Tab-separated table of C-alpha atoms in Angstrom:
chain	number	residue	atom	x	y	z
A	17	MET	CA	47.955	211.243	346.041
A	18	GLY	CA	50.817	213.445	347.352
A	19	HIS	CA	50.572	216.965	348.255
A	20	ILE	CA	47.410	218.721	347.475
A	21	ASP	CA	45.967	222.259	347.677
A	22	LEU	CA	49.529	223.833	347.250
A	23	LEU	CA	49.931	227.006	345.052
A	24	LEU	CA	52.658	226.700	342.673
A	25	SER	CA	54.217	229.622	344.197
A	26	GLU	CA	54.608	227.694	347.449
A	27	LEU	CA	56.899	225.013	345.950
A	28	THR	CA	60.406	225.350	346.516
A	29	ASP	CA	62.581	225.579	343.456
A	30	ALA	CA	63.916	221.981	344.033
A	31	GLN	CA	60.314	220.702	344.437
A	32	TYR	CA	59.218	222.280	341.472
A	33	LEU	CA	61.931	221.281	339.156
A	34	ASN	CA	61.799	217.759	340.458
A	35	ALA	CA	58.102	217.537	339.827
A	36	VAL	CA	58.479	218.908	336.265
A	37	LYS	CA	61.438	216.508	335.558
A	38	LYS	CA	59.536	213.352	336.850
A	39	SER	CA	56.091	214.148	335.362
A	40	GLU	CA	54.755	214.716	338.823
A	41	LEU	CA	53.313	218.130	338.509
A	42	ASN	CA	49.495	218.471	338.050
A	43	ILE	CA	48.238	221.911	337.607
A	44	GLU	CA	44.385	222.318	338.576
A	45	PHE	CA	42.382	224.514	336.256
A	46	GLY	CA	38.823	223.819	337.663
A	47	LEU	CA	37.626	222.616	334.298
A	48	ILE	CA	40.556	220.312	333.920
A	49	SER	CA	43.740	218.966	335.601
A	50	VAL	CA	46.844	218.766	333.456
A	51	ASN	CA	50.173	216.859	334.202
A	52	ILE	CA	52.894	218.724	332.965
A	53	SER	CA	56.495	218.236	332.112
A	54	SER	CA	59.137	219.660	330.056
A	55	SER	CA	63.010	219.484	329.163
A	56	PHE	CA	62.965	223.050	328.195
A	57	SER	CA	64.139	225.750	330.816
A	58	GLN	CA	62.409	228.493	328.887
A	59	VAL	CA	59.022	226.423	329.468
A	60	THR	CA	59.614	225.614	333.232
A	61	LYS	CA	60.611	229.110	333.860
A	62	THR	CA	57.570	230.614	332.259
A	63	ILE	CA	55.071	228.088	333.746
A	64	LEU	CA	56.311	229.207	337.081
A	65	GLU	CA	55.961	232.820	336.241
A	66	LEU	CA	52.490	232.666	334.732
A	67	TYR	CA	50.996	230.036	336.837
A	68	GLN	CA	52.192	231.001	340.293
A	69	ASP	CA	48.689	231.470	341.588
A	70	TYR	CA	47.304	228.122	340.558
A	71	LYS	CA	46.754	225.169	342.758
A	72	VAL	CA	48.891	222.067	342.077
A	73	SER	CA	49.212	218.583	343.251
A	74	LEU	CA	52.208	216.189	343.325
A	75	ASN	CA	52.721	212.615	342.857
A	76	SER	CA	48.957	212.287	341.923
A	77	ASP	CA	47.488	209.923	339.330
A	78	TRP	CA	44.433	212.096	338.853
A	79	PHE	CA	44.554	214.244	335.865
A	80	ASP	CA	42.839	214.690	332.487
A	81	PHE	CA	45.684	215.312	330.233
A	82	ASN	CA	49.367	214.199	330.289
A	83	ILE	CA	51.229	216.676	328.390
A	84	SER	CA	54.849	217.595	327.828
A	85	VAL	CA	57.258	219.916	325.469
A	86	GLU	CA	60.389	218.011	324.698
A	87	LYS	CA	63.278	217.868	322.349
A	88	PRO	CA	62.830	215.542	319.449
A	89	SER	CA	64.498	212.200	319.904
A	90	ASN	CA	65.446	211.760	316.290
A	91	PHE	CA	68.463	212.661	314.348
A	92	ARG	CA	67.042	216.240	313.500
A	93	ARG	CA	67.850	217.377	316.937
A	94	LEU	CA	71.506	217.189	316.000
A	95	PHE	CA	71.216	219.769	313.358
A	96	LYS	CA	68.612	222.250	314.559
A	97	THR	CA	67.064	222.377	318.029
A	98	GLN	CA	63.417	221.889	317.803
A	99	ALA	CA	60.459	221.210	320.276
A	100	VAL	CA	57.721	218.725	320.091
A	101	PHE	CA	54.369	218.552	321.882
A	102	LYS	CA	53.535	215.273	323.442
A	103	LEU	CA	50.062	214.054	324.676
A	104	ASP	CA	50.519	210.781	326.539
A	105	GLY	CA	53.731	210.179	324.691
A	106	HIS	CA	52.291	210.793	321.276
A	107	ILE	CA	53.243	213.909	319.047
A	108	PRO	CA	50.065	215.020	317.286
A	109	PHE	CA	51.640	217.612	315.128
A	110	LYS	CA	55.073	218.803	313.603
A	111	PRO	CA	57.756	220.185	315.718
A	112	LEU	CA	58.438	223.813	316.007
A	113	PRO	CA	61.833	225.702	316.602
A	114	SER	CA	62.970	225.449	320.342
A	115	ALA	CA	62.676	229.232	320.710
A	116	HIS	CA	58.785	228.672	320.299
A	117	ALA	CA	58.673	225.943	322.909
A	118	TYR	CA	56.514	227.966	325.403
A	119	PRO	CA	53.896	229.170	322.745
A	120	LEU	CA	53.734	225.415	321.843
A	121	PHE	CA	52.867	224.329	325.222
A	122	GLU	CA	49.955	226.722	325.288
A	123	TRP	CA	48.685	225.999	321.844
A	124	GLY	CA	49.036	222.284	322.529
A	125	MET	CA	46.766	222.515	325.684
A	126	ASN	CA	44.168	224.227	323.602
A	127	TRP	CA	44.334	221.658	321.079
A	128	CYS	CA	43.704	218.974	323.704
A	129	VAL	CA	40.688	220.496	325.166
A	130	ALA	CA	39.165	221.491	321.710
A	131	ASN	CA	39.790	217.989	320.355
A	132	PHE	CA	39.140	215.732	323.429
A	133	TYR	CA	36.989	217.549	325.950
A	134	HIS	CA	33.515	217.180	324.536
A	135	LYS	CA	31.435	217.137	327.765
A	136	TYR	CA	30.750	220.736	327.066
A	137	LEU	CA	29.867	223.004	324.181
A	138	ILE	CA	33.090	224.899	323.399
A	139	PHE	CA	33.446	228.129	321.196
A	140	HIS	CA	36.629	230.029	320.159
A	141	ALA	CA	36.106	233.176	322.163
A	142	ALA	CA	37.028	235.103	325.110
A	143	VAL	CA	34.954	235.129	328.028
A	144	LEU	CA	34.772	237.836	330.832
A	145	GLU	CA	32.493	238.538	333.742
A	146	LYS	CA	31.389	241.575	335.580
A	147	ASN	CA	28.706	241.865	338.113
A	148	GLY	CA	27.863	238.397	337.593
A	149	LYS	CA	27.205	238.789	334.024
A	150	ALA	CA	29.488	236.847	331.527
A	151	VAL	CA	30.117	238.303	328.107
A	152	ILE	CA	31.311	236.091	325.349
A	153	PHE	CA	33.588	237.657	322.591
A	154	PRO	CA	33.750	235.213	319.608
A	155	ALA	CA	36.101	236.507	317.018
A	156	PRO	CA	38.646	235.347	314.190
A	157	PRO	CA	42.374	236.313	314.317
A	158	GLY	CA	42.981	239.962	313.786
A	159	SER	CA	39.862	241.256	315.505
A	160	GLY	CA	41.778	242.524	318.510
A	161	LYS	CA	40.107	239.944	320.800
A	162	SER	CA	43.113	239.252	323.015
A	163	THR	CA	43.961	242.756	323.398
A	164	LEU	CA	40.261	243.801	324.408
A	165	CYS	CA	40.462	240.716	326.594
A	166	ALA	CA	43.575	241.763	328.576
A	167	SER	CA	42.275	245.346	328.797
A	168	LEU	CA	39.072	244.042	330.460
A	169	ALA	CA	40.672	241.361	332.816
A	170	LEU	CA	43.259	243.968	333.875
A	171	SER	CA	40.556	246.639	334.494
A	172	GLY	CA	38.542	244.666	337.135
A	173	TRP	CA	36.645	242.134	334.880
A	174	ARG	CA	37.025	238.636	335.764
A	175	LEU	CA	38.642	236.478	333.174
A	176	LEU	CA	37.077	233.212	332.446
A	177	SER	CA	39.052	232.491	329.154
A	178	ASP	CA	40.949	234.178	326.474
A	179	GLU	CA	40.476	231.367	324.049
A	180	MET	CA	37.509	229.055	324.918
A	181	ALA	CA	34.023	229.827	325.899
A	182	VAL	CA	32.994	226.663	327.582
A	183	LEU	CA	29.070	226.311	328.156
A	184	ASP	CA	27.364	223.521	330.088
A	185	ILE	CA	24.093	222.612	328.241
A	186	GLU	CA	22.560	221.146	331.294
A	187	THR	CA	22.971	224.280	333.627
A	188	GLY	CA	23.141	226.849	331.023
A	189	LYS	CA	26.174	228.383	332.794
A	190	VAL	CA	29.555	229.463	331.344
A	191	LEU	CA	32.449	227.618	332.846
A	192	PRO	CA	35.858	229.093	333.408
A	193	PHE	CA	39.164	228.014	331.763
A	194	VAL	CA	41.335	230.586	333.205
A	195	ARG	CA	44.700	230.776	331.379
A	196	PRO	CA	47.269	233.188	330.516
A	197	ILE	CA	46.209	235.861	327.891
A	198	CYS	CA	48.020	235.417	324.442
A	199	LEU	CA	49.100	238.587	322.914
A	200	LYS	CA	50.547	238.933	319.467
A	201	ASN	CA	52.504	241.565	317.616
A	202	ASN	CA	51.554	245.165	318.360
A	203	SER	CA	49.312	244.144	321.116
A	204	ILE	CA	52.294	243.269	323.505
A	205	SER	CA	53.552	246.820	323.671
A	206	LEU	CA	50.055	248.284	323.858
A	207	VAL	CA	49.228	246.123	326.914
A	208	LYS	CA	52.715	246.822	328.297
A	209	GLY	CA	52.104	250.613	328.100
A	210	TRP	CA	48.407	250.582	329.389
A	211	PHE	CA	49.241	248.238	332.373
A	212	PRO	CA	52.908	248.379	333.371
A	213	GLU	CA	52.108	246.539	336.534
A	214	ALA	CA	50.821	243.527	334.567
A	215	PHE	CA	53.407	240.457	334.330
A	216	ILE	CA	54.022	239.648	330.701
A	217	SER	CA	56.045	236.820	329.587
A	218	ASP	CA	59.244	236.913	327.336
A	219	ILE	CA	58.449	237.455	323.666
A	220	ALA	CA	58.663	234.423	321.355
A	221	THR	CA	59.436	236.155	317.769
A	222	ASP	CA	58.594	234.957	314.366
A	223	THR	CA	56.133	232.260	315.406
A	224	GLN	CA	53.385	231.093	313.002
A	225	LYS	CA	51.377	233.896	314.726
A	226	GLY	CA	53.967	236.557	314.719
A	227	ASP	CA	55.630	237.741	317.904
A	228	VAL	CA	53.792	236.111	320.842
A	229	ALA	CA	53.770	236.853	324.683
A	230	HIS	CA	51.462	235.761	327.357
A	231	VAL	CA	49.840	237.819	330.354
A	232	ARG	CA	49.713	236.222	333.764
A	233	PRO	CA	45.842	236.036	334.643
A	234	PRO	CA	44.632	238.113	337.567
A	235	THR	CA	44.887	236.357	340.904
A	236	ASP	CA	41.257	236.625	341.738
A	237	SER	CA	40.311	235.236	338.246
A	238	VAL	CA	42.498	232.193	339.193
A	239	ARG	CA	41.102	231.781	342.648
A	240	ARG	CA	37.511	231.648	341.233
A	241	CYS	CA	38.437	229.073	338.578
A	242	LYS	CA	35.514	226.747	339.687
A	243	GLU	CA	32.766	229.678	339.874
A	244	SER	CA	30.482	229.489	336.902
A	245	ALA	CA	28.630	232.473	335.459
A	246	ASP	CA	25.472	233.441	334.010
A	247	LEU	CA	25.539	234.224	330.378
A	248	PHE	CA	24.491	237.882	329.611
A	249	ALA	CA	25.806	238.836	326.184
A	250	VAL	CA	27.606	237.805	322.972
A	251	VAL	CA	29.658	240.584	321.368
A	252	PHE	CA	31.579	240.222	318.076
A	253	PRO	CA	34.373	242.655	318.294
A	254	LYS	CA	36.015	243.975	314.952
A	255	TYR	CA	39.242	246.109	315.491
A	256	ALA	CA	39.748	248.706	312.673
A	257	ALA	CA	42.610	251.080	312.898
A	258	GLY	CA	41.620	254.643	313.225
A	259	SER	CA	37.693	253.997	313.468
A	260	THR	CA	35.178	255.497	315.726
A	261	THR	CA	33.579	253.174	318.223
A	262	GLU	CA	30.189	251.901	316.794
A	263	VAL	CA	27.923	249.260	318.381
A	264	PHE	CA	25.221	247.584	316.640
A	265	SER	CA	22.389	245.083	317.678
A	266	MET	CA	22.519	241.587	316.103
A	267	THR	CA	19.675	239.394	315.029
A	268	GLN	CA	19.399	236.058	316.626
A	269	LEU	CA	19.905	234.246	313.294
A	270	SER	CA	23.222	236.154	312.446
A	271	THR	CA	24.298	235.497	316.145
A	272	LEU	CA	23.546	231.871	315.766
A	273	ASN	CA	25.407	231.558	312.459
A	274	MET	CA	28.499	233.287	313.736
A	275	LEU	CA	28.520	231.182	316.801
A	276	ILE	CA	28.584	228.003	314.969
A	277	GLU	CA	31.378	229.380	312.644
A	278	ASN	CA	33.290	229.912	315.956
A	279	ALA	CA	32.487	226.368	317.508
A	280	PHE	CA	35.012	223.812	318.147
A	281	ASN	CA	32.528	220.861	318.590
A	282	PHE	CA	28.946	222.230	317.731
A	283	ASP	CA	28.482	219.254	315.362
A	284	LEU	CA	28.929	216.821	318.018
A	285	PHE	CA	25.892	218.011	319.885
A	286	GLY	CA	23.629	218.091	316.888
A	287	HIS	CA	19.902	219.094	317.633
A	288	GLU	CA	20.737	219.269	321.189
A	289	GLY	CA	23.282	222.141	320.832
A	290	PHE	CA	21.013	223.811	318.324
A	291	GLU	CA	18.156	223.837	320.793
A	292	PHE	CA	20.309	225.029	323.695
A	293	ILE	CA	21.789	228.010	321.793
A	294	SER	CA	18.423	228.882	320.142
A	295	SER	CA	16.756	228.918	323.418
A	296	LYS	CA	19.516	231.170	325.002
A	297	LEU	CA	19.679	233.901	322.476
A	298	PRO	CA	16.215	235.579	323.071
A	299	HIS	CA	17.407	236.422	326.535
A	300	LEU	CA	20.871	237.691	325.608
A	301	LEU	CA	22.370	240.938	324.625
A	302	LEU	CA	23.528	240.628	320.980
A	303	LEU	CA	26.147	243.083	319.509
A	304	GLU	CA	28.633	243.602	316.818
A	305	ALA	CA	31.302	246.290	317.818
A	306	THR	CA	33.755	248.186	315.492
A	307	TYR	CA	36.322	249.979	317.389
A	308	SER	CA	39.946	251.328	317.553
A	309	ASN	CA	39.782	252.764	321.073
A	310	VAL	CA	39.661	249.841	323.656
A	311	ASP	CA	38.739	252.334	326.366
A	312	GLU	CA	35.636	253.681	324.799
A	313	LEU	CA	34.444	249.912	323.925
A	314	ARG	CA	35.126	249.036	327.451
A	315	ASN	CA	33.122	252.008	328.870
A	316	ILE	CA	30.093	250.952	326.631
A	317	LEU	CA	30.221	247.436	327.787
A	318	GLU	CA	30.553	248.437	331.322
A	319	SER	CA	27.467	250.650	331.120
A	320	GLU	CA	25.462	247.462	329.791
A	321	VAL	CA	26.671	245.144	332.704
A	322	ASN	CA	26.133	247.697	335.285
A	323	ASN	CA	22.386	248.235	334.395
């Protein structure tokens, strides 16, 4: 199986680059293991920067997904440099400009889990935990979810995920899928200003989501990537520039409908998924929050999880 239980940061440059070149680098996420390779120096550099605290294995055949970001092999590469995402050698979607190769790597990994990892119920949401209490933040683009997620994660909350709430319907637990936090547009400079000590990747400009950068996850969150959490609350954040911070209780029915709207695979679980969520909601704190000041909302949330 090769080397196991190494941290990525413990590999020499030669070991790392050789493993990436030969498709022998497996990164352990707790939820899944991913075999990773790329011909783009920007991708290999950023992986090394953002995933330095993750456990890796070399020369192992045990992994869930085999992914790579490469240059296209067709004639178009002669005219305009592009990047393609591959899963087991297959290209599931169109190439992107080579400058967007690293975001393509992260988006492609999200796509793999959302489309093929159906052991668990998965929602499009950030998840963070404090005092053993996990809070799910389902939200559409533009809600400020990732900015809020970064603020909480860099202020002592444990990051479980920026993109996917993974629920085990057998145990009722929330499972971590700890990855870099994706910031977009103005949120990049905001988080840099609030947390100058945080490591943020180079910015990819003019992507399909605007300007994009990624925040390295806190080391403690990565080390606890196999530690599940008890679900405590579902909070739907809505960022509104210049607004005061207002928090409202939500009904179980409204929460159920909004969760279903933000689910990746709810339909695959059918009645079982409906019964699971319906049985959980009466025991959870259900909130909708409108805000422009992240600190104010964080203080309100911390007062809830500290009770």
